[in-house]
C-alpha positions as a Python dict, from the first residue, in 0.01 Angstrom:
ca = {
    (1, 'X'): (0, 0, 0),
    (2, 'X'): (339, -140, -7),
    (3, 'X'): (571, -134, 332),
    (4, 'X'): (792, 125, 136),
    (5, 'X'): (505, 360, 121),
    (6, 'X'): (378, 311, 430),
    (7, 'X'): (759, 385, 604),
    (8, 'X'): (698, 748, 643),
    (9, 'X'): (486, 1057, 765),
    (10, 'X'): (489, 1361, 609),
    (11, 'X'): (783, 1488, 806),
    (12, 'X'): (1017, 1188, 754),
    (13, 'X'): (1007, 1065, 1071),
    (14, 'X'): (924, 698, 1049),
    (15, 'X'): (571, 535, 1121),
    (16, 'X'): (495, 368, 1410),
    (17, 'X'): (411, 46, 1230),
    (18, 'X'): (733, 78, 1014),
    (19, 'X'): (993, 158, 1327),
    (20, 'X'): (824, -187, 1499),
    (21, 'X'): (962, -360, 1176),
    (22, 'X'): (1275, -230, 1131),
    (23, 'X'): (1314, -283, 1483),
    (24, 'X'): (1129, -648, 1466),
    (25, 'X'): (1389, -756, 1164),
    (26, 'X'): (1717, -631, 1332),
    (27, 'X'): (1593, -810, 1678),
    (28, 'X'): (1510, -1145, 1468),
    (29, 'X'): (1822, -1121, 1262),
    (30, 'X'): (2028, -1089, 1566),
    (31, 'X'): (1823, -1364, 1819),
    (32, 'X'): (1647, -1546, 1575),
    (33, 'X'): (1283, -1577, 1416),
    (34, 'X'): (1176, -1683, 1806),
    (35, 'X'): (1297, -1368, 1950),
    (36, 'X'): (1011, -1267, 2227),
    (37, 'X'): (777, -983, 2167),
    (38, 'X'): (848, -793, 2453),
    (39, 'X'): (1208, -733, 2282),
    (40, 'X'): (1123, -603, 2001),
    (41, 'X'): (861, -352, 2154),
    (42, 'X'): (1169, -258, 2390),
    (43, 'X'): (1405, -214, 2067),
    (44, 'X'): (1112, -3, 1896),
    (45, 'X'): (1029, 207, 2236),
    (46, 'X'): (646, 45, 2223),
    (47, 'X'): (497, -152, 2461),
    (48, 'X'): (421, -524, 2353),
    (49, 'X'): (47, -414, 2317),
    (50, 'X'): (66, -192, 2026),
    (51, 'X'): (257, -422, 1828),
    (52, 'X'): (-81, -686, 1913),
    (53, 'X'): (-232, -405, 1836),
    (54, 'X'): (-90, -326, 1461),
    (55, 'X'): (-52, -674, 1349),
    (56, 'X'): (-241, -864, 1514),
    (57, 'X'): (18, -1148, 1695),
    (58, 'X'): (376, -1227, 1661),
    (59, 'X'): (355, -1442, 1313),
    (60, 'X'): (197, -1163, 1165),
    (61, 'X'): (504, -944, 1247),
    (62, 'X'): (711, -1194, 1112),
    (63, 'X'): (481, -1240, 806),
    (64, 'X'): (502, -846, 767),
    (65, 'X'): (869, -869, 834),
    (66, 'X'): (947, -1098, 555),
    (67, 'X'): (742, -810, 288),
    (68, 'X'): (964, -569, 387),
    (69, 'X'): (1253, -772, 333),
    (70, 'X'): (1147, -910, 13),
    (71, 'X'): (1072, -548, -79),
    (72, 'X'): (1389, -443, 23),
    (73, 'X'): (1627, -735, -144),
    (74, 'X'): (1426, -695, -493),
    (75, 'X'): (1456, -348, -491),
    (76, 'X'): (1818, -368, -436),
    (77, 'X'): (1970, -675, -612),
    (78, 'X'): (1994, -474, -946),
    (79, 'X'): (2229, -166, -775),
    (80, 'X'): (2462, -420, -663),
    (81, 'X'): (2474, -737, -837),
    (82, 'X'): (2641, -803, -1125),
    (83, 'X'): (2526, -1101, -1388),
    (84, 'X'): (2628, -1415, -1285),
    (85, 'X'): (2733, -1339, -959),
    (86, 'X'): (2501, -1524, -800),
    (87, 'X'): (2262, -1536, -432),
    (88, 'X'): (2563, -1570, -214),
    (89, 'X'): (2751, -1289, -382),
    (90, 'X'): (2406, -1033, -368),
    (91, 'X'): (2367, -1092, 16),
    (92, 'X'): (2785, -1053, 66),
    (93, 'X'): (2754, -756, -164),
    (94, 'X'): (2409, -583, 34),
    (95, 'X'): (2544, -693, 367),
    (96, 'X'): (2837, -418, 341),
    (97, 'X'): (2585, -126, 285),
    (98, 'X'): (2509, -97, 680),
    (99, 'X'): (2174, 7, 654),
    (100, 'X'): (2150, -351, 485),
    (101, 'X'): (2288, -582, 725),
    (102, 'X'): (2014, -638, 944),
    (103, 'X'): (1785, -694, 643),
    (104, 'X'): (2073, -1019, 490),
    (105, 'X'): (2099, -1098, 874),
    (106, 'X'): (1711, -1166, 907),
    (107, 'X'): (1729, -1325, 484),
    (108, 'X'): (1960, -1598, 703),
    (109, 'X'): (1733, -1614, 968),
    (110, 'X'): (1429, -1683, 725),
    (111, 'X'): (1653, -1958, 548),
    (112, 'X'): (1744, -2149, 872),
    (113, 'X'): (1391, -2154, 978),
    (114, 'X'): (1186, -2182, 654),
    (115, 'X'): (820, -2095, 537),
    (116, 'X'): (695, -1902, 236),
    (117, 'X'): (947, -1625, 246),
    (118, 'X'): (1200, -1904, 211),
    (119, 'X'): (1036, -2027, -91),
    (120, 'X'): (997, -1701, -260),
    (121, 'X'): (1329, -1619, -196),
    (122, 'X'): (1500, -1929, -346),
    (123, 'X'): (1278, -1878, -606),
    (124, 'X'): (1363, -1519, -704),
    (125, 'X'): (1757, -1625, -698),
    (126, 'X'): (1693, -1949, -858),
    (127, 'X'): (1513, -1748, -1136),
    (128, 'X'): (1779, -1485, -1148),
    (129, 'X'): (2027, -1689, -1210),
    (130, 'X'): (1855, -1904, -1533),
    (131, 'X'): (1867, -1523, -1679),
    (132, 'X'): (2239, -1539, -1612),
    (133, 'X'): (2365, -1820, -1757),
    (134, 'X'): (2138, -1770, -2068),
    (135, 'X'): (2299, -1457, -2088),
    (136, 'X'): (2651, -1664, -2052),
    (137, 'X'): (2527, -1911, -2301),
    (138, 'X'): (2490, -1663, -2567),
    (139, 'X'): (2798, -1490, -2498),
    (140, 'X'): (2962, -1808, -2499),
    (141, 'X'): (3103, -1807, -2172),
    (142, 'X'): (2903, -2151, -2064),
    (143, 'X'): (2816, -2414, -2206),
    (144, 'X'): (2430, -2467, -2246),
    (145, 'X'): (2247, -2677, -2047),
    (146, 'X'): (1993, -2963, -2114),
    (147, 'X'): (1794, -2814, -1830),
    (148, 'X'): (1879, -2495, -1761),
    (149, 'X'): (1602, -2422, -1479),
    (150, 'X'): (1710, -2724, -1270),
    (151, 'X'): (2112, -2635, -1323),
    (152, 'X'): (2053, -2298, -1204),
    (153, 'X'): (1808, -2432, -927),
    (154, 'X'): (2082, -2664, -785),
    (155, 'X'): (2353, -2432, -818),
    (156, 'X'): (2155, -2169, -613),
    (157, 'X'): (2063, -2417, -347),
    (158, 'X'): (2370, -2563, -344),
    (159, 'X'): (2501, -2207, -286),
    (160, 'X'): (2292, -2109, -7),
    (161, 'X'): (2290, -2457, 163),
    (162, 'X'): (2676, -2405, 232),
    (163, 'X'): (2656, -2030, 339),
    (164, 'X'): (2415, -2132, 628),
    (165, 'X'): (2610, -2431, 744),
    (166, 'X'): (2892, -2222, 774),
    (167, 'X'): (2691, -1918, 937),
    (168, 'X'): (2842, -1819, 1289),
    (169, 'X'): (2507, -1820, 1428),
    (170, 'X'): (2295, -2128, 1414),
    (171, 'X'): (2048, -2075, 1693),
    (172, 'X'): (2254, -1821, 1890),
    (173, 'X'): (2368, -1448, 1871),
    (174, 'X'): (2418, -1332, 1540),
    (175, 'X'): (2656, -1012, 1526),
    (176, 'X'): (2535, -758, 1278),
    (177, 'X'): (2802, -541, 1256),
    (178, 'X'): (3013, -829, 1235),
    (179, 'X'): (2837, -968, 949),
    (180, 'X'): (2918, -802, 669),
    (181, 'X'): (3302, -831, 745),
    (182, 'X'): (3234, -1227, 811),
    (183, 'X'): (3044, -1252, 442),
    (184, 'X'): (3333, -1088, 300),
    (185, 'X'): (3565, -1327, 420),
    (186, 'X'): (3342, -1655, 337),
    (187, 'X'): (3328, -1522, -36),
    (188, 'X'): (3670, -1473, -65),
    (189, 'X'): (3735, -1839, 97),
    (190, 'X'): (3499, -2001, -127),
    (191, 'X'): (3568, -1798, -447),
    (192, 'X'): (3867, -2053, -576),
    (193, 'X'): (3723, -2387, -484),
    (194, 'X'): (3433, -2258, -654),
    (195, 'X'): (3527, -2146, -990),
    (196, 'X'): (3806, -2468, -964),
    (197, 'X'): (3510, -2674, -989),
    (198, 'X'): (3290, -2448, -1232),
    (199, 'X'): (3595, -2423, -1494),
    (200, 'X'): (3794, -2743, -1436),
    (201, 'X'): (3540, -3042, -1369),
    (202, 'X'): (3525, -3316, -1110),
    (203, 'X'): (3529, -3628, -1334),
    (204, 'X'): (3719, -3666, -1642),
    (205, 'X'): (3523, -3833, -1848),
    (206, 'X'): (3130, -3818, -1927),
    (207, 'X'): (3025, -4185, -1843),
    (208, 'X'): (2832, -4160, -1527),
    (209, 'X'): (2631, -3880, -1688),
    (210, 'X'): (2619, -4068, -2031),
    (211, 'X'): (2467, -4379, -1839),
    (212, 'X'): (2210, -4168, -1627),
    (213, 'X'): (2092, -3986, -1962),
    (214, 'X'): (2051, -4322, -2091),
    (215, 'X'): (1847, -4431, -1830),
    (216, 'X'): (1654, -4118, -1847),
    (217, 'X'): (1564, -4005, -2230),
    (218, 'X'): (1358, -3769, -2184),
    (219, 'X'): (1630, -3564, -2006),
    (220, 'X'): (1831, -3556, -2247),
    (221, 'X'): (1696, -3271, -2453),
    (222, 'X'): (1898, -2928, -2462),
    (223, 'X'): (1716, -2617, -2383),
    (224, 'X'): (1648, -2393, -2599),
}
């Protein structure tokens, strides 16, 4: 049974186990992954015990923590992303519905810290994005790729890789109410620089690239 079906009793009240993780994500979003138990079972009006008691220590919290957040960012990316827009742009876009924010605020959390859900995660944008510039290379909006996996791999890391060194938290406080309003205003900063450099390249002429795909035949194969 997924964490979505689990959420709620007959009288849509939430669960026990499901208030401890909503509780458990907004207290780790906020303090970080290390957060103390004791907090959380505070936030959730528990005592430290039953939380033991549902699952089993505090990595399995986190571990059930980072289903419900996968849950929750896959069931959502497709209301309010639009192609091409890209990881950064989802969480910006999620992190203004407030129910939302603690769920990006924890997403950062996971990325600072790593571990599967880190993996997953970069994998599920990387893999979003391939499906949007394929979609942009046969409207003919960019220009195909010779590897389109590992250009839409680097572009997503590259992507999330400057959102968290810029994130106002690093291992402090991180204000969730203030978080959507700070997202908004890193997108819009970034937004010109970025297409700049999407539309209107670096170097002005091909050699370095020419020489590397030289080097490297094999890579130089288009996708089809």
């Amino acid at each position: 049974m997924s964490s979505t079906e689990a959420d709620s009793t007959s009288d849509g009240k939430l669960t026990t186990r499901a208030r401890i993780i909503h509780a458990a994500v907004r207290r780790f979003a906020a303090d970080g992954l290390g957060a103390p138990l004791r907090a959380v079972a505070t936030d959730a009006g528990v005592s430290p015990g039953l939380i033991i008691h549902h699952f089993g220590s505090g990595e399995g919290l986190r571990e059930a923590c980072d289903r419900h957040v996968l849950e929750a960012t896959a069931r959502s990316k497709e209301s309010v992303l639009s192609p091409g827009a890209g990881a950064a742009a989802m969480l910006s876009q999620l992190a203004q519905i407030e129910e939302y924010a603690p769920v990006i605020g924890y997403v950062l959390r996971r990325l600072q810290t790593g571990g599967p859900l880190t993996r997953r995660l970069v994998d599920a944008f990387a893999a979003d994005a391939v499906d949007y510039l394929r979609r942009g290379e046969k409207a003919g909006t960019v220009r195909p790729s010779r590897d389109r996996e590992a250009r839409a791999r680097v572009l997503t890391e590259q992507a999330l890789g400057a959102l968290l060194l810029q994130l106002p938290a690093q291992q402090e406080h991180l204000d969730l109410d203030e978080l959507p309003r700070w997202l908004d205003d890193y997108a819009e900063r970034i937004i010109g620089p970025v297409l700049e450099y999407y539309t209107e390249p670096i170097l002005t002429d091909p050699t370095l690239l020419d020489a590397y795909l030289a080097a490297r035949p094999r890579s130089n194969q288009e996708t089809p």
